[in-house]
PDB file of C-alpha atoms in Angstrom:
ATOM      1  CA  ILE A   1    -147.795  85.852 105.974  1.00  0.00           C
ATOM      2  CA  ILE A   2    -151.198  84.363 105.194  1.00  0.00           C
ATOM      3  CA  ASN A   3    -150.568  80.659 106.037  1.00  0.00           C
ATOM      4  CA  ILE A   4    -147.966  78.687 107.845  1.00  0.00           C
ATOM      5  CA  VAL A   5    -148.082  74.967 107.161  1.00  0.00           C
ATOM      6  CA  SER A   6    -146.236  72.570 109.461  1.00  0.00           C
ATOM      7  CA  GLY A   7    -146.092  68.750 109.134  1.00  0.00           C
ATOM      8  CA  PRO A   8    -143.873  65.788 109.319  1.00  0.00           C
ATOM      9  CA  ILE A   9    -140.131  66.143 108.664  1.00  0.00           C
ATOM     10  CA  THR A  10    -139.473  65.843 104.972  1.00  0.00           C
ATOM     11  CA  TYR A  11    -136.401  64.808 102.980  1.00  0.00           C
ATOM     12  CA  SER A  12    -135.555  65.733  99.438  1.00  0.00           C
ATOM     13  CA  PRO A  13    -134.078  63.096  97.072  1.00  0.00           C
ATOM     14  CA  ASP A  14    -130.528  64.542  97.519  1.00  0.00           C
ATOM     15  CA  ILE A  15    -131.050  65.012 101.309  1.00  0.00           C
ATOM     16  CA  LEU A  16    -130.447  68.786 101.013  1.00  0.00           C
ATOM     17  CA  PRO A  17    -133.096  71.216 102.241  1.00  0.00           C
ATOM     18  CA  MET A  18    -135.106  73.317  99.752  1.00  0.00           C
ATOM     19  CA  VAL A  19    -135.018  77.049 100.381  1.00  0.00           C
ATOM     20  CA  GLY A  20    -136.266  79.909  98.288  1.00  0.00           C
ATOM     21  CA  PRO A  21    -139.078  81.064  96.030  1.00  0.00           C
ATOM     22  CA  HIS A  22    -141.045  78.314  94.299  1.00  0.00           C
ATOM     23  CA  GLN A  23    -141.162  78.520  90.536  1.00  0.00           C
ATOM     24  CA  GLY A  24    -144.536  79.218  88.960  1.00  0.00           C
ATOM     25  CA  VAL A  25    -146.367  80.291  92.149  1.00  0.00           C
ATOM     26  CA  GLN A  26    -146.066  84.021  92.909  1.00  0.00           C
ATOM     27  CA  ASN A  27    -145.167  84.859  96.507  1.00  0.00           C
ATOM     28  CA  TYR A  28    -144.822  81.190  97.508  1.00  0.00           C
ATOM     29  CA  TRP A  29    -141.610  80.495  99.452  1.00  0.00           C
ATOM     30  CA  VAL A  30    -140.219  77.200 100.581  1.00  0.00           C
ATOM     31  CA  ALA A  31    -138.054  76.189 103.555  1.00  0.00           C
ATOM     32  CA  ILE A  32    -138.356  72.452 103.984  1.00  0.00           C
ATOM     33  CA  GLY A  33    -136.277  69.300 104.303  1.00  0.00           C
ATOM     34  CA  PHE A  34    -134.247  70.154 107.389  1.00  0.00           C
ATOM     35  CA  GLY A  35    -133.719  66.549 108.526  1.00  0.00           C
ATOM     36  CA  TYR A  36    -134.022  67.225 112.271  1.00  0.00           C
ATOM     37  CA  GLY A  37    -136.474  70.041 112.252  1.00  0.00           C
ATOM     38  CA  ILE A  38    -135.616  73.070 114.376  1.00  0.00           C
ATOM     39  CA  ILE A  39    -132.166  71.746 115.275  1.00  0.00           C
ATOM     40  CA  HIS A  40    -130.880  72.168 111.703  1.00  0.00           C
ATOM     41  CA  ALA A  41    -133.263  74.940 110.634  1.00  0.00           C
ATOM     42  CA  GLY A  42    -131.952  77.656 112.940  1.00  0.00           C
ATOM     43  CA  GLY A  43    -131.539  80.934 111.141  1.00  0.00           C
ATOM     44  CA  ILE A  44    -133.443  80.000 108.009  1.00  0.00           C
ATOM     45  CA  GLY A  45    -136.437  82.205 109.027  1.00  0.00           C
ATOM     46  CA  LYS A  46    -134.231  85.312 109.133  1.00  0.00           C
ATOM     47  CA  PHE A  47    -132.535  84.253 105.908  1.00  0.00           C
ATOM     48  CA  LEU A  48    -135.887  83.951 104.154  1.00  0.00           C
ATOM     49  CA  SER A  49    -137.331  87.143 105.616  1.00  0.00           C
ATOM     50  CA  ASP A  50    -134.198  89.069 104.509  1.00  0.00           C
ATOM     51  CA  TRP A  51    -134.519  87.577 101.013  1.00  0.00           C
ATOM     52  CA  ILE A  52    -138.234  88.384 100.795  1.00  0.00           C
ATOM     53  CA  MET A  53    -137.848  91.930 102.065  1.00  0.00           C
ATOM     54  CA  LEU A  54    -134.587  92.795 100.219  1.00  0.00           C
ATOM     55  CA  GLY A  55    -135.264  90.955  96.970  1.00  0.00           C
ATOM     56  CA  GLU A  56    -131.979  89.125  97.019  1.00  0.00           C
ATOM     57  CA  PRO A  57    -130.701  86.282  99.219  1.00  0.00           C
ATOM     58  CA  PRO A  58    -128.238  87.412 101.881  1.00  0.00           C
ATOM     59  CA  PHE A  59    -125.778  84.788 100.634  1.00  0.00           C
ATOM     60  CA  ASP A  60    -125.605  82.101  97.917  1.00  0.00           C
ATOM     61  CA  LEU A  61    -127.474  78.940  98.567  1.00  0.00           C
ATOM     62  CA  ILE A  62    -127.924  77.838  94.927  1.00  0.00           C
ATOM     63  CA  GLU A  63    -127.520  74.200  95.944  1.00  0.00           C
ATOM     64  CA  LEU A  64    -130.768  74.502  98.026  1.00  0.00           C
ATOM     65  CA  ASP A  65    -132.839  75.961  95.235  1.00  0.00           C
ATOM     66  CA  PRO A  66    -136.301  74.258  95.436  1.00  0.00           C
ATOM     67  CA  ASN A  67    -136.440  74.336  91.609  1.00  0.00           C
ATOM     68  CA  ARG A  68    -133.254  72.267  91.228  1.00  0.00           C
ATOM     69  CA  TYR A  69    -135.242  69.250  90.213  1.00  0.00           C
ATOM     70  CA  GLY A  70    -136.049  69.148  86.522  1.00  0.00           C
ATOM     71  CA  LYS A  71    -139.254  69.112  84.700  1.00  0.00           C
ATOM     72  CA  TRP A  72    -140.265  68.027  81.219  1.00  0.00           C
ATOM     73  CA  THR A  73    -140.913  70.740  78.658  1.00  0.00           C
ATOM     74  CA  THR A  74    -141.090  70.909  74.939  1.00  0.00           C
ATOM     75  CA  THR A  75    -139.565  73.432  72.551  1.00  0.00           C
ATOM     76  CA  GLN A  76    -140.580  73.076  68.940  1.00  0.00           C
ATOM     77  CA  TYR A  77    -142.110  69.714  69.921  1.00  0.00           C
ATOM     78  CA  ILE A  78    -138.699  68.462  71.115  1.00  0.00           C
ATOM     79  CA  PRO A  79    -138.884  66.627  74.438  1.00  0.00           C
ATOM     80  CA  VAL A  80    -136.353  68.248  76.832  1.00  0.00           C
ATOM     81  CA  THR A  81    -135.616  67.789  80.499  1.00  0.00           C
ATOM     82  CA  ALA A  82    -134.801  71.184  81.850  1.00  0.00           C
ATOM     83  CA  ILE A  83    -132.917  71.308  85.130  1.00  0.00           C
ATOM     84  CA  ARG A  84    -132.495  74.635  86.993  1.00  0.00           C
ATOM     85  CA  ILE A  85    -128.916  74.320  88.119  1.00  0.00           C
ATOM     86  CA  SER A  86    -125.522  75.239  86.779  1.00  0.00           C
ATOM     87  CA  TYR A  87    -121.816  74.897  87.593  1.00  0.00           C
ATOM     88  CA  GLY A  88    -121.422  78.680  87.137  1.00  0.00           C
ATOM     89  CA  GLU A  89    -124.244  81.234  87.360  1.00  0.00           C
ATOM     90  CA  LEU A  90    -127.814  80.063  87.781  1.00  0.00           C
ATOM     91  CA  GLY A  91    -129.069  78.739  84.447  1.00  0.00           C
ATOM     92  CA  TRP A  92    -130.798  75.839  82.759  1.00  0.00           C
ATOM     93  CA  GLU A  93    -129.217  72.604  81.742  1.00  0.00           C
ATOM     94  CA  LEU A  94    -131.146  70.947  78.899  1.00  0.00           C
ATOM     95  CA  TYR A  95    -131.096  67.214  78.355  1.00  0.00           C
ATOM     96  CA  HIS A  96    -132.517  65.962  75.049  1.00  0.00           C
ATOM     97  CA  ASN A  97    -131.911  63.452  72.282  1.00  0.00           C
ATOM     98  CA  ARG A  98    -128.771  64.166  70.365  1.00  0.00           C
ATOM     99  CA  GLN A  99    -130.450  64.161  66.984  1.00  0.00           C
ATOM    100  CA  ASP A 100    -132.588  67.112  68.138  1.00  0.00           C
ATOM    101  CA  SER A 101    -129.573  69.304  69.023  1.00  0.00           C
ATOM    102  CA  SER A 102    -129.528  71.605  65.938  1.00  0.00           C
ATOM    103  CA  THR A 103    -133.332  72.114  65.885  1.00  0.00           C
ATOM    104  CA  LEU A 104    -133.355  72.870  69.581  1.00  0.00           C
ATOM    105  CA  TYR A 105    -130.370  75.209  69.230  1.00  0.00           C
ATOM    106  CA  ARG A 106    -132.009  77.199  66.406  1.00  0.00           C
ATOM    107  CA  ALA A 107    -135.259  77.497  68.371  1.00  0.00           C
ATOM    108  CA  LEU A 108    -133.499  78.732  71.472  1.00  0.00           C
ATOM    109  CA  MET A 109    -131.340  81.240  69.605  1.00  0.00           C
ATOM    110  CA  GLN A 110    -134.374  82.614  67.762  1.00  0.00           C
ATOM    111  CA  ALA A 111    -136.393  82.853  70.995  1.00  0.00           C
ATOM    112  CA  GLY A 112    -133.524  84.607  72.818  1.00  0.00           C
ATOM    113  CA  GLN A 113    -132.829  87.296  70.270  1.00  0.00           C
ATOM    114  CA  GLU A 114    -134.722  89.968  72.217  1.00  0.00           C
ATOM    115  CA  GLU A 115    -132.797  89.099  75.359  1.00  0.00           C
ATOM    116  CA  GLY A 116    -129.392  89.321  73.556  1.00  0.00           C
ATOM    117  CA  ILE A 117    -128.670  85.548  73.532  1.00  0.00           C
ATOM    118  CA  ASP A 118    -125.256  84.665  72.266  1.00  0.00           C
ATOM    119  CA  ASN A 119    -122.937  81.681  72.179  1.00  0.00           C
ATOM    120  CA  PHE A 120    -120.295  81.189  74.840  1.00  0.00           C
ATOM    121  CA  GLY A 121    -117.613  78.584  75.384  1.00  0.00           C
ATOM    122  CA  THR A 122    -116.671  76.241  78.110  1.00  0.00           C
ATOM    123  CA  TYR A 123    -113.826  78.608  79.149  1.00  0.00           C
ATOM    124  CA  ALA A 124    -116.453  81.177  80.038  1.00  0.00           C
ATOM    125  CA  MET A 125    -118.391  78.639  82.067  1.00  0.00           C
ATOM    126  CA  ASN A 126    -115.181  77.599  83.811  1.00  0.00           C
ATOM    127  CA  ALA A 127    -114.511  81.242  84.672  1.00  0.00           C
ATOM    128  CA  LEU A 128    -117.964  81.473  86.354  1.00  0.00           C
ATOM    129  CA  ARG A 129    -117.186  78.334  88.318  1.00  0.00           C
ATOM    130  CA  LEU A 130    -113.900  79.827  89.533  1.00  0.00           C
ATOM    131  CA  GLU A 131    -115.556  83.099  90.471  1.00  0.00           C
ATOM    132  CA  LYS A 132    -118.089  81.165  92.593  1.00  0.00           C
ATOM    133  CA  GLY A 133    -115.273  79.259  94.263  1.00  0.00           C
ATOM    134  CA  PHE A 134    -116.469  75.781  93.040  1.00  0.00           C
ATOM    135  CA  ARG A 135    -113.605  73.401  92.875  1.00  0.00           C
ATOM    136  CA  ALA A 136    -113.287  70.826  90.177  1.00  0.00           C
ATOM    137  CA  TRP A 137    -111.695  67.392  90.247  1.00  0.00           C
ATOM    138  CA  GLY A 138    -108.609  67.330  88.089  1.00  0.00           C
ATOM    139  CA  ALA A 139    -108.205  71.105  88.410  1.00  0.00           C
ATOM    140  CA  GLU A 140    -108.125  72.327  92.013  1.00  0.00           C
ATOM    141  CA  MET A 141    -108.356  68.823  93.420  1.00  0.00           C
ATOM    142  CA  ASN A 142    -106.781  65.444  92.635  1.00  0.00           C
ATOM    143  CA  CYS A 143    -105.528  62.343  94.498  1.00  0.00           C
ATOM    144  CA  ASP A 144    -102.493  64.256  95.796  1.00  0.00           C
ATOM    145  CA  THR A 145    -104.416  67.321  97.094  1.00  0.00           C
ATOM    146  CA  ASN A 146    -105.620  67.466 100.694  1.00  0.00           C
ATOM    147  CA  PRO A 147    -108.747  69.429 101.643  1.00  0.00           C
ATOM    148  CA  LEU A 148    -106.714  72.270 103.097  1.00  0.00           C
ATOM    149  CA  GLU A 149    -104.738  72.704  99.890  1.00  0.00           C
ATOM    150  CA  ALA A 150    -107.988  72.786  97.923  1.00  0.00           C
ATOM    151  CA  GLY A 151    -109.389  75.544 100.158  1.00  0.00           C
ATOM    152  CA  LEU A 152    -112.012  73.260 101.763  1.00  0.00           C
ATOM    153  CA  GLU A 153    -110.841  73.846 105.374  1.00  0.00           C
ATOM    154  CA  TYR A 154    -114.357  74.673 106.485  1.00  0.00           C
ATOM    155  CA  PHE A 155    -115.361  71.007 105.818  1.00  0.00           C
ATOM    156  CA  VAL A 156    -112.477  69.637 107.933  1.00  0.00           C
ATOM    157  CA  LYS A 157    -112.521  69.019 111.688  1.00  0.00           C
ATOM    158  CA  LEU A 158    -108.864  68.610 112.807  1.00  0.00           C
ATOM    159  CA  ASN A 159    -109.516  67.944 116.483  1.00  0.00           C
ATOM    160  CA  LYS A 160    -111.388  64.613 116.351  1.00  0.00           C
ATOM    161  CA  PRO A 161    -110.944  61.820 118.878  1.00  0.00           C
ATOM    162  CA  ALA A 162    -110.281  59.321 116.080  1.00  0.00           C
ATOM    163  CA  ASP A 163    -107.229  58.693 113.915  1.00  0.00           C
ATOM    164  CA  PHE A 164    -109.106  59.573 110.720  1.00  0.00           C
ATOM    165  CA  ILE A 165    -107.449  62.405 108.818  1.00  0.00           C
ATOM    166  CA  GLY A 166    -110.116  62.943 106.172  1.00  0.00           C
TER     167      GLY A 166
END
């Protein structure tokens, strides 16, 4: 470790911390946005050191990826917002004008030939979601499903002093 920078408590736009390698800057790792500082940041140092030393995170924290906020890019001079997040495996979601879809598609397919790019359907994406354990409204959850039935028991505290059952 060459530098440690500490400053005021920061918050990200979605109130979640940012943890992991920062895109575009080699060997620059981020662990910020822990609302109450050391109280909520316990263990993150070990998590990061394991990740840095072993090359893989000890468990999945994709929702805390510091690169989850998009950036503007261009492909074939098409303005695209690229967001590093996905409902299945880590990937890019591209937001662009509808009229540019086929030009963008052709450019991406051509650029990805060496990597073996191929089409896939939404059923494949849904399978990735299920493998990750992500629940979807209308599938695993609906108005008649309680959190325990949806497998979300780790978010529920049953012994509260109030009459609230949610």
